[in-house]
CSV table of N, CA, C and O in Angstrom, one decimal:
chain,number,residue,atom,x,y,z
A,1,UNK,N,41.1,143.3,53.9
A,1,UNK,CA,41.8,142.0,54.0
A,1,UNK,C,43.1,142.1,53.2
A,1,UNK,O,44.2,141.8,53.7
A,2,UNK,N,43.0,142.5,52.0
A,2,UNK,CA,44.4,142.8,51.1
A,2,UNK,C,45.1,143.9,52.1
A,2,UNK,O,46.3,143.8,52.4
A,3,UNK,N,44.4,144.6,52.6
A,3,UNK,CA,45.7,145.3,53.3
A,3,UNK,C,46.6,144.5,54.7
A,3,UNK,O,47.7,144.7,55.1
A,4,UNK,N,45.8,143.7,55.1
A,4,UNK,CA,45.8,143.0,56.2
A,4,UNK,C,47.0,142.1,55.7
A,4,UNK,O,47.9,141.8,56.5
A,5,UNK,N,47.2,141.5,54.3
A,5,UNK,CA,48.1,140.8,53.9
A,5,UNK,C,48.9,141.5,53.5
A,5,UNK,O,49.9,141.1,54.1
A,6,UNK,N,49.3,142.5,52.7
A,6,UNK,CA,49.9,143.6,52.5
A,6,UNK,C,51.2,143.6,53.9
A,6,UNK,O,52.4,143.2,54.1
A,7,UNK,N,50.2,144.3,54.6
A,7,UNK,CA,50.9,144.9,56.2
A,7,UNK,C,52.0,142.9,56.3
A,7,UNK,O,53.1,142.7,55.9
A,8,UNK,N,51.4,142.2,56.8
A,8,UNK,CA,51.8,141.0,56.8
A,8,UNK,C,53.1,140.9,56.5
A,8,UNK,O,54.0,140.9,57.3
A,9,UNK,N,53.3,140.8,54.8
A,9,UNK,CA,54.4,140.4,54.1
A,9,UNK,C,55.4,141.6,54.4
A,9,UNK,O,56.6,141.4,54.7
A,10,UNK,N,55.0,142.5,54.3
A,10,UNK,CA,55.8,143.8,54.9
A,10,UNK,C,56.9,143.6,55.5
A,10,UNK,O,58.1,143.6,55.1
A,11,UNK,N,55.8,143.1,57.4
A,11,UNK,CA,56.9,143.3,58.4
A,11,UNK,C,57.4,141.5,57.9
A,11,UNK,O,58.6,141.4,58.0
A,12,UNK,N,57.2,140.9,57.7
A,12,UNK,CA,57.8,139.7,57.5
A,12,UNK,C,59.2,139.5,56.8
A,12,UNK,O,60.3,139.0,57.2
A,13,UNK,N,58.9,140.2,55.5
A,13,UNK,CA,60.6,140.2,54.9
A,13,UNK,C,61.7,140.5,55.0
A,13,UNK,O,62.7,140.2,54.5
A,14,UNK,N,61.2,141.6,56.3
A,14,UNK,CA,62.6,142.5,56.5
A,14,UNK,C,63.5,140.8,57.7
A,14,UNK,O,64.7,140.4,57.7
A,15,UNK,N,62.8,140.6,58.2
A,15,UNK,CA,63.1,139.4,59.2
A,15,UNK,C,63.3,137.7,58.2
A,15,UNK,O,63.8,136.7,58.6
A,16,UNK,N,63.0,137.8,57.5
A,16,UNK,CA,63.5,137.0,56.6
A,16,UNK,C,65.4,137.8,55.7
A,16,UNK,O,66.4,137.2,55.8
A,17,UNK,N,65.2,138.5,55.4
A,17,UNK,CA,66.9,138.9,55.1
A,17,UNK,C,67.2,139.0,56.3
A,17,UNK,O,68.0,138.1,56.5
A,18,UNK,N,67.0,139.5,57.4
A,18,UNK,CA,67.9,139.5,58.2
A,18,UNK,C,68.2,138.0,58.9
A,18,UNK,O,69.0,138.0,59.9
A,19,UNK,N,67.5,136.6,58.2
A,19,UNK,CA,67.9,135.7,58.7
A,19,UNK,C,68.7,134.7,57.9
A,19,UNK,O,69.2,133.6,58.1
A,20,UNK,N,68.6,135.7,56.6
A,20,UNK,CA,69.6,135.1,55.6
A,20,UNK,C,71.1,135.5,56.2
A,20,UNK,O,72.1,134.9,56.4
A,21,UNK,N,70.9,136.6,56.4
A,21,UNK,CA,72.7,137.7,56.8
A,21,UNK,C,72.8,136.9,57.8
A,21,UNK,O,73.8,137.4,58.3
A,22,UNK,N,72.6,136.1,58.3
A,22,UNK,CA,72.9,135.7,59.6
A,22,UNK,C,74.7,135.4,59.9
A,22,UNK,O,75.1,134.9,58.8
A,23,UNK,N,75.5,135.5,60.6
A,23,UNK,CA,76.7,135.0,60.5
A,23,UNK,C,77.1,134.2,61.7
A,23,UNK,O,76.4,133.4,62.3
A,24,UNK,N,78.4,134.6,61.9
A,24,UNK,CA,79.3,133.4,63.1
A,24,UNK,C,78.4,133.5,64.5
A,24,UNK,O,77.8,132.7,65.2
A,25,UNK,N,78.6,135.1,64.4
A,25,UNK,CA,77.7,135.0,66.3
A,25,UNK,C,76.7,135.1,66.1
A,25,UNK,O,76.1,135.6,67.1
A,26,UNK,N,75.8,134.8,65.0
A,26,UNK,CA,74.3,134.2,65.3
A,26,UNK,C,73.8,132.9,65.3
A,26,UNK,O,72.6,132.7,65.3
A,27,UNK,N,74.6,132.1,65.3
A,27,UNK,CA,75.0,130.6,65.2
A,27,UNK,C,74.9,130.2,63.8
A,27,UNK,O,74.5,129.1,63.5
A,28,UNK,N,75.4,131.0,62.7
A,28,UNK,CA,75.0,130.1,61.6
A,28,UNK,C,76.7,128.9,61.1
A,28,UNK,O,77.8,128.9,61.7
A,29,UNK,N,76.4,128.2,60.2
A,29,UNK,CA,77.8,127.8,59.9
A,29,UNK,C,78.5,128.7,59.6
A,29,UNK,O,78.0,129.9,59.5
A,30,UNK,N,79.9,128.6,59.5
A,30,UNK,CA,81.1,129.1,58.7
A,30,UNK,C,82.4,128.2,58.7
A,30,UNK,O,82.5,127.1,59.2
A,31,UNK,N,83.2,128.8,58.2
A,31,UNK,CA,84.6,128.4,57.8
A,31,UNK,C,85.6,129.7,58.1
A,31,UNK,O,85.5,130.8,57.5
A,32,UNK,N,86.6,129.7,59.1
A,32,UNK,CA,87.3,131.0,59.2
A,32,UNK,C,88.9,130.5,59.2
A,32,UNK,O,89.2,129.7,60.1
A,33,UNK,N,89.9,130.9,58.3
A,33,UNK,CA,91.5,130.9,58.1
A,33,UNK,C,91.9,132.2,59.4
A,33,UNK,O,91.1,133.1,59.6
A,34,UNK,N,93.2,132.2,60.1
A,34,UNK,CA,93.4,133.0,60.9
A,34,UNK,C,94.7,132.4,60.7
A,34,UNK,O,95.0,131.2,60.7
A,35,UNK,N,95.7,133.8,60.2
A,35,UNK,CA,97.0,133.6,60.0
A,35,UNK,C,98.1,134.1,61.6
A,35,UNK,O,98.0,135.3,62.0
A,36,UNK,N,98.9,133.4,62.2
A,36,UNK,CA,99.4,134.0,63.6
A,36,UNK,C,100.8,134.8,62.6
A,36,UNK,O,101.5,134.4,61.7
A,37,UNK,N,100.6,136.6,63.8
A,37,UNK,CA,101.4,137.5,63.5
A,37,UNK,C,103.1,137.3,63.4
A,37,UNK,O,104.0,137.7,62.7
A,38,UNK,N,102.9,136.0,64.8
A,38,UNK,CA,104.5,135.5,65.0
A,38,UNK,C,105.2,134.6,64.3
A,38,UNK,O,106.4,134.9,64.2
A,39,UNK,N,104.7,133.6,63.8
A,39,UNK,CA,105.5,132.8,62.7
A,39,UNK,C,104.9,132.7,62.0
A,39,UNK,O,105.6,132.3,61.1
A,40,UNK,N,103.5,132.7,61.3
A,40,UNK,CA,102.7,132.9,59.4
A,40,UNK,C,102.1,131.3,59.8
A,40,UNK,O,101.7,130.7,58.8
A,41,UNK,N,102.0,130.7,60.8
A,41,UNK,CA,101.3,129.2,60.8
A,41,UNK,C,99.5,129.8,60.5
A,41,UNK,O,98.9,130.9,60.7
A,42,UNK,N,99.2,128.5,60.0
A,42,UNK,CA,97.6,129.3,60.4
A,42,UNK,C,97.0,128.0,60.9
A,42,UNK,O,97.4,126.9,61.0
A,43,UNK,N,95.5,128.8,61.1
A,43,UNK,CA,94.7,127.7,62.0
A,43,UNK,C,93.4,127.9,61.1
A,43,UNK,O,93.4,128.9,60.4
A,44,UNK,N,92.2,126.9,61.0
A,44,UNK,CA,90.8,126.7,60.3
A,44,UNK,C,90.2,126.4,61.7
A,44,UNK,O,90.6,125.8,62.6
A,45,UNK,N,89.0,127.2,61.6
A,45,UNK,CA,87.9,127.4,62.8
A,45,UNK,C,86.9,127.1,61.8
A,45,UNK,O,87.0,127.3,60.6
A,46,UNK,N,85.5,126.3,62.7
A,46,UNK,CA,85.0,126.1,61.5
A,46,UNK,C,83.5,125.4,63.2
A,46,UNK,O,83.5,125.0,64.3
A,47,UNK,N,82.5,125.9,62.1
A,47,UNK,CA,81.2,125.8,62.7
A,47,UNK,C,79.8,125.0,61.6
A,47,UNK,O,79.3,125.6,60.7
A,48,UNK,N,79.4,123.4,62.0
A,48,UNK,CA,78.7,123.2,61.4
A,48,UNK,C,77.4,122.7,62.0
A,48,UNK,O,77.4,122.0,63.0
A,49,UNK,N,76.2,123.0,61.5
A,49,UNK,CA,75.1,122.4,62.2
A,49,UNK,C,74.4,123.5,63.3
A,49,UNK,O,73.6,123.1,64.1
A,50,UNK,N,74.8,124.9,63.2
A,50,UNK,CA,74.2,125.8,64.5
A,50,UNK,C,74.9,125.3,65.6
A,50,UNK,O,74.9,126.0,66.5
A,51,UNK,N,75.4,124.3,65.7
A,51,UNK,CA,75.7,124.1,67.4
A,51,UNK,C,76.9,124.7,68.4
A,51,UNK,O,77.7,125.6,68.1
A,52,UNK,N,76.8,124.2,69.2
A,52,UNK,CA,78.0,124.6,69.8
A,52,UNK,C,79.3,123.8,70.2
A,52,UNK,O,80.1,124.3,71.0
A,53,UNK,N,79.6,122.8,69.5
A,53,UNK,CA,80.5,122.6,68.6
A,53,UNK,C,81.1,122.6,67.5
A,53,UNK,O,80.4,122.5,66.5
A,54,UNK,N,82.5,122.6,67.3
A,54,UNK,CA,83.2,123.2,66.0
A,54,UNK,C,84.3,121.8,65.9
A,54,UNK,O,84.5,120.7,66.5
A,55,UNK,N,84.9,122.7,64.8
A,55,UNK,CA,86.7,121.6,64.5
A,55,UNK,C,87.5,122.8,64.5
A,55,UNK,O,87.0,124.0,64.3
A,56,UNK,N,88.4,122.7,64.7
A,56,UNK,CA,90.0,123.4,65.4
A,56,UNK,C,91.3,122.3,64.1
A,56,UNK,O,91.6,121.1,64.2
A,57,UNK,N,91.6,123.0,63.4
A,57,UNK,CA,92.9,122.2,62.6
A,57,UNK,C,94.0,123.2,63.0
A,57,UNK,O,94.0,124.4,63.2
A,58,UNK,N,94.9,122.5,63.0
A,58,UNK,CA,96.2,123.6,63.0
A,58,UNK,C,97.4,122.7,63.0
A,58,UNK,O,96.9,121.6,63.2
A,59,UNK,N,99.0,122.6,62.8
A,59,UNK,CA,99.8,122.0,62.3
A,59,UNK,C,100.0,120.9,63.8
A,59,UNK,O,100.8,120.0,63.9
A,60,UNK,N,99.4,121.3,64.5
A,60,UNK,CA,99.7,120.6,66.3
A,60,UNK,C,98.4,120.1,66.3
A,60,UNK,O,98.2,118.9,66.3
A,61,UNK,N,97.3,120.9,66.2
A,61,UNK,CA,96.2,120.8,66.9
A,61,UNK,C,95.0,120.1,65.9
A,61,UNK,O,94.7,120.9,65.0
A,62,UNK,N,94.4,119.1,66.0
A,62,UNK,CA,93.3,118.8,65.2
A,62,UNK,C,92.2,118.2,66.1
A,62,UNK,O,92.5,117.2,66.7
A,63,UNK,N,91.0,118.6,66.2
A,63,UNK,CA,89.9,118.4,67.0
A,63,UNK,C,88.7,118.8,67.2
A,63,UNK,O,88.5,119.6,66.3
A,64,UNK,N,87.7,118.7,67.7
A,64,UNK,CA,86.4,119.1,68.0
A,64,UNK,C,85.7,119.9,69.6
A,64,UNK,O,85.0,119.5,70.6
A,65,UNK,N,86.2,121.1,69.2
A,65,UNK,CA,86.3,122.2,70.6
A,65,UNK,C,84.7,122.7,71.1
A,65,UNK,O,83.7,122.1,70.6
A,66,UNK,N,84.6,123.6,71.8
A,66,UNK,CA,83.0,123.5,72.3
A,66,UNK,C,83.3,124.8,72.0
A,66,UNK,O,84.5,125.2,71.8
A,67,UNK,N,82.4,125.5,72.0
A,67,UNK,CA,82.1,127.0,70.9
A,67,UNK,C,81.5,127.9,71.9
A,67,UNK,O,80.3,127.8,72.1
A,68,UNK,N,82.2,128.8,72.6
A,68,UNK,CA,81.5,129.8,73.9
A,68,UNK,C,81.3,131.2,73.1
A,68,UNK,O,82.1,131.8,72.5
A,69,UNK,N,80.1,131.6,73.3
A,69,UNK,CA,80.0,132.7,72.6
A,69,UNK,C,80.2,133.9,74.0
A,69,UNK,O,79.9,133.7,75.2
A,70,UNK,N,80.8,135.3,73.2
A,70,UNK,CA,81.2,136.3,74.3
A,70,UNK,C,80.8,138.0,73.3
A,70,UNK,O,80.0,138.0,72.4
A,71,UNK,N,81.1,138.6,73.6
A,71,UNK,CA,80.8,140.0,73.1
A,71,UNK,C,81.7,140.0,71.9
A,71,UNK,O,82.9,140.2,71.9
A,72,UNK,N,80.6,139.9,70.7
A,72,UNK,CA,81.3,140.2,69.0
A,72,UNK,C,82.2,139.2,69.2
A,72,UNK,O,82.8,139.0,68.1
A,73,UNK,N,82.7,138.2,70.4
A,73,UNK,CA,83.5,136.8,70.0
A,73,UNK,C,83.1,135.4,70.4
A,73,UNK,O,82.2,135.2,71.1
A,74,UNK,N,83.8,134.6,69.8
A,74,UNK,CA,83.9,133.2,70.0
A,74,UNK,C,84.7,132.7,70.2
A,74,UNK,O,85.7,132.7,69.4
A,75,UNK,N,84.8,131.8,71.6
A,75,UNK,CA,85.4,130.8,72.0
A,75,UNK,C,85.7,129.6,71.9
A,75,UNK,O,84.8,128.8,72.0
A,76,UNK,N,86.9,129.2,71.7
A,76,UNK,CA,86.6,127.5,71.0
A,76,UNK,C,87.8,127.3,72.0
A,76,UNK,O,88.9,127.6,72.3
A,77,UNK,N,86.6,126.2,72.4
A,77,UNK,CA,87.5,125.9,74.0
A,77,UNK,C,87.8,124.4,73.8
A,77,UNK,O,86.8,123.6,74.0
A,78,UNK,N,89.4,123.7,73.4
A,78,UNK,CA,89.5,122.4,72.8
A,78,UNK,C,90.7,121.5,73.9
A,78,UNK,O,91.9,121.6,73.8
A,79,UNK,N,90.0,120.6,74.9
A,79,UNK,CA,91.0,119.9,75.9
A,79,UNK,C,91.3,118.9,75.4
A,79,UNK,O,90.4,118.0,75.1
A,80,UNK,N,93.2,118.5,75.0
A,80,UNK,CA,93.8,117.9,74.6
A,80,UNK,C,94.8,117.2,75.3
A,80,UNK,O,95.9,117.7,75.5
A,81,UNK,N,94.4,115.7,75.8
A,81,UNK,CA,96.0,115.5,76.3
A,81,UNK,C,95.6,116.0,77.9
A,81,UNK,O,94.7,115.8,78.7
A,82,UNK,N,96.9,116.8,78.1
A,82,UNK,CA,97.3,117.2,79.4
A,82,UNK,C,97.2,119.3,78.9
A,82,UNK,O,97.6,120.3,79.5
A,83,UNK,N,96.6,119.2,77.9
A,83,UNK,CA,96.6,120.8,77.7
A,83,UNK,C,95.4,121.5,77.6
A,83,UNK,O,94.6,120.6,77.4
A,84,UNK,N,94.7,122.7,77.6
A,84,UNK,CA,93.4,123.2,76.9
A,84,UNK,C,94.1,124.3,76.3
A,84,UNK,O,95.0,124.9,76.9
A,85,UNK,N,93.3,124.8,74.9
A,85,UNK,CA,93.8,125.3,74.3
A,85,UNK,C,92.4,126.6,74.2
A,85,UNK,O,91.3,126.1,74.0
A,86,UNK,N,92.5,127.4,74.3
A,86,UNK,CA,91.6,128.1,74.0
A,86,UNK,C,91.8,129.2,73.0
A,86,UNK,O,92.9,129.7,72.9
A,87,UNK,N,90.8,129.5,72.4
A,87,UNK,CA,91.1,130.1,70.8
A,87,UNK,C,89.8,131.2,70.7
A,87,UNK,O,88.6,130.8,70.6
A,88,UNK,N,90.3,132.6,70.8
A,88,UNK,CA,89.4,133.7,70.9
A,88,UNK,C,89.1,134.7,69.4
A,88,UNK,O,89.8,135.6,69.2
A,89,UNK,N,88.2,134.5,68.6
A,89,UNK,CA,88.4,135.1,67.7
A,89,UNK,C,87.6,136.5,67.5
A,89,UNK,O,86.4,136.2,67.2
A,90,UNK,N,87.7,137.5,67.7
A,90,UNK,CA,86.8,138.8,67.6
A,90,UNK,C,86.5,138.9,66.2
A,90,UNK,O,87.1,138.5,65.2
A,91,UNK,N,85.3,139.5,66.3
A,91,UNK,CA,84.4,139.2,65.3
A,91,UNK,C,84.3,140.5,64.3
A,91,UNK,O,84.2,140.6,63.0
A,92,UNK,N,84.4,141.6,65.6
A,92,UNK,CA,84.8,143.2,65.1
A,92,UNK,C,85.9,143.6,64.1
A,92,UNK,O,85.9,144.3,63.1
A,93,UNK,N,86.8,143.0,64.7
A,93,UNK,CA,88.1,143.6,64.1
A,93,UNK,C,88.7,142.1,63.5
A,93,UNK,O,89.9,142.1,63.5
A,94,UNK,N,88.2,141.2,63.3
A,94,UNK,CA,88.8,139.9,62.9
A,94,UNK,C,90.5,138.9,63.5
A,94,UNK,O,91.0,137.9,63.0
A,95,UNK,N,90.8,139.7,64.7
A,95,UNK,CA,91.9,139.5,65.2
A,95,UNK,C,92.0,137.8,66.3
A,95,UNK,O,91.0,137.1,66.3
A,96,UNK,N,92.8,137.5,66.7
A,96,UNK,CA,92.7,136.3,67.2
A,96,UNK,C,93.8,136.2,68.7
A,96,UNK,O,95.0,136.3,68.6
A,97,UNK,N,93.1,135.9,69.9
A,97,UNK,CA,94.0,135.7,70.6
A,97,UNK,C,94.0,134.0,70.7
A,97,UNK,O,93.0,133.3,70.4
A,98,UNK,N,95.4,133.3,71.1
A,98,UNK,CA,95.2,132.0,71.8
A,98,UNK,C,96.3,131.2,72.5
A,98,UNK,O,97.5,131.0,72.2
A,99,UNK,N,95.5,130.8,73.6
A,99,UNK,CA,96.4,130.5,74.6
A,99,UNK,C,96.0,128.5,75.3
A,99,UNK,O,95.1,127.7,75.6
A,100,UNK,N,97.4,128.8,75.3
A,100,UNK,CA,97.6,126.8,75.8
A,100,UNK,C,98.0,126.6,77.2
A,100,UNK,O,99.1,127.0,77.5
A,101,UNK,N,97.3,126.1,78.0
A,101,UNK,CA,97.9,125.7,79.2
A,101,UNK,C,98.1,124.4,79.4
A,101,UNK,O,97.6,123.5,78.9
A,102,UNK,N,98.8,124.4,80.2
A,102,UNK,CA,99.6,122.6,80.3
A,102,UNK,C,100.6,122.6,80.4
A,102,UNK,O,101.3,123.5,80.9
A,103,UNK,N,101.3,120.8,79.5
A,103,UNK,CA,102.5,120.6,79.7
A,103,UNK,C,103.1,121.7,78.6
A,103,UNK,O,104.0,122.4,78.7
A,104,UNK,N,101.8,121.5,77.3
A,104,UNK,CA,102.7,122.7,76.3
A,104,UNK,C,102.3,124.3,76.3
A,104,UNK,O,101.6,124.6,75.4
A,105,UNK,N,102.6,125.1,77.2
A,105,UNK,CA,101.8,126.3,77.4
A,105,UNK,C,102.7,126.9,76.6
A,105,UNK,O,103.9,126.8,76.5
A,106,UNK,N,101.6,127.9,75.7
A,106,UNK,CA,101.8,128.7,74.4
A,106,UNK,C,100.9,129.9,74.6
A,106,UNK,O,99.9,130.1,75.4
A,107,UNK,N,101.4,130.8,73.7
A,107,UNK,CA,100.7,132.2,73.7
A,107,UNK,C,100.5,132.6,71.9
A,107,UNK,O,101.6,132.5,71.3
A,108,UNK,N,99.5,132.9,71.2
A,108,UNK,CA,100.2,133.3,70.2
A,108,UNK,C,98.5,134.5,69.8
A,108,UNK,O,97.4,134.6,70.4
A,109,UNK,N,98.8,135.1,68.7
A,109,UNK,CA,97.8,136.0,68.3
A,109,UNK,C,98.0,136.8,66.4
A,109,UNK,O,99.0,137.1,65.9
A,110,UNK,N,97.0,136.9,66.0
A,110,UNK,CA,97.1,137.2,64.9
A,110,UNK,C,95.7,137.7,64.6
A,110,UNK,O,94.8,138.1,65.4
A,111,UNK,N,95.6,137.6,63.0
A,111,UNK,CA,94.6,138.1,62.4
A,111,UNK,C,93.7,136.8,61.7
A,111,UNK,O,94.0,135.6,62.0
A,112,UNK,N,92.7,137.2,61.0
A,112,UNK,CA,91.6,136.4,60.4
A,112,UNK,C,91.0,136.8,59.0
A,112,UNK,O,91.0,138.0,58.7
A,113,UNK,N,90.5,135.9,58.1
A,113,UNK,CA,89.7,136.4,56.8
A,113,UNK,C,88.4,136.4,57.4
A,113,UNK,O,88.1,135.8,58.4
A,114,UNK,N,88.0,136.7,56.9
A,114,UNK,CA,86.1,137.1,56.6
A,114,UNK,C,85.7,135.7,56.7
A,114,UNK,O,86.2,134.9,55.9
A,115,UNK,N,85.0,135.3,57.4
A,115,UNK,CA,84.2,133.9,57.9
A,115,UNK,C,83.5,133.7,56.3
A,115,UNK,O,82.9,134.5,55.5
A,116,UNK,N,83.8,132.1,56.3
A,116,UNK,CA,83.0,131.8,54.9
A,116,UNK,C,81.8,131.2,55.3
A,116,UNK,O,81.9,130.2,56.0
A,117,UNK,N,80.2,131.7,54.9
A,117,UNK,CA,79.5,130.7,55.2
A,117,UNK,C,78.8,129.5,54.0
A,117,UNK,O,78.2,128.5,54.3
C-alpha cells in the first residue's frame, strides 16, 4: 500500500509543476508590452480569467478582442468602428505582426517582453 501511494505522488507532481509553468498558449493569464520596430509606439496585450478574451491598449486602440490560438501564437482579433485590427504575437521568438483593415488600414510589426503572468 505505501508503495501504491509512493508510485501515486510520483506520477502526480511532475503534472502538478507542469501546471504551475503553465503560460500564454496554455491559457493561463498574462500581461505582454510589444514595442513596434517602425516608430517605438507600444501596445499591452493582456489575458485574464483563462478565456478567450483579452484587452488590446495602444495610443489608438483600447478594447476587448477575442483570443485565437495558432501554432506557438496568439491572435487577438479586435473589431472597431469600420476597422478590425488583428494582432499576432509569436510566442517562439516574441516578435509581433499587426494589421488593420478598413477605413484605417495599417501594417506594423515589432518585438515583445517575456509575458508577465
Amino acid at each position: 500500500m505505501k508503495h501504491l501511494i509512493a508510485l501515486t505522488l510520483a506520477l502526480g507532481l511532475p503534472s502538478l509543476a507542469l501546471a504551475s509553468d503553465a503560460g500564454p498558449l496554455d491559457g493561463a493569464n498574462f500581461v505582454v508590452t510589444c514595442v513596434s520596430d517602425g516608430d517605438g509606439s507600444t501596445v499591452t496585450l493582456a489575458r485574464s480569467g483563462a478565456t478567450d478574451a483579452g484587452f488590446i491598449v495602444t495610443d489608438t486602440i483600447r478594447g476587448e478582442p477575442r483570443i485565437l490560438s495558432g501554432v506557438n501564437s496568439l491572435t487577438f482579433l479586435h473589431i472597431m468602428d469600420k476597422d478590425v485590427v488583428t494582432f499576432v504575437v509569436d510566442f517562439d521568438d516574441l516578435s509581433y505582426d499587426m494589421a488593420t483593415k478598413g477605413q484605417h488600414a495599417a501594417n506594423d510589426r515589432g518585438s515583445c517582453d517575456n509575458p508577465i503572468s
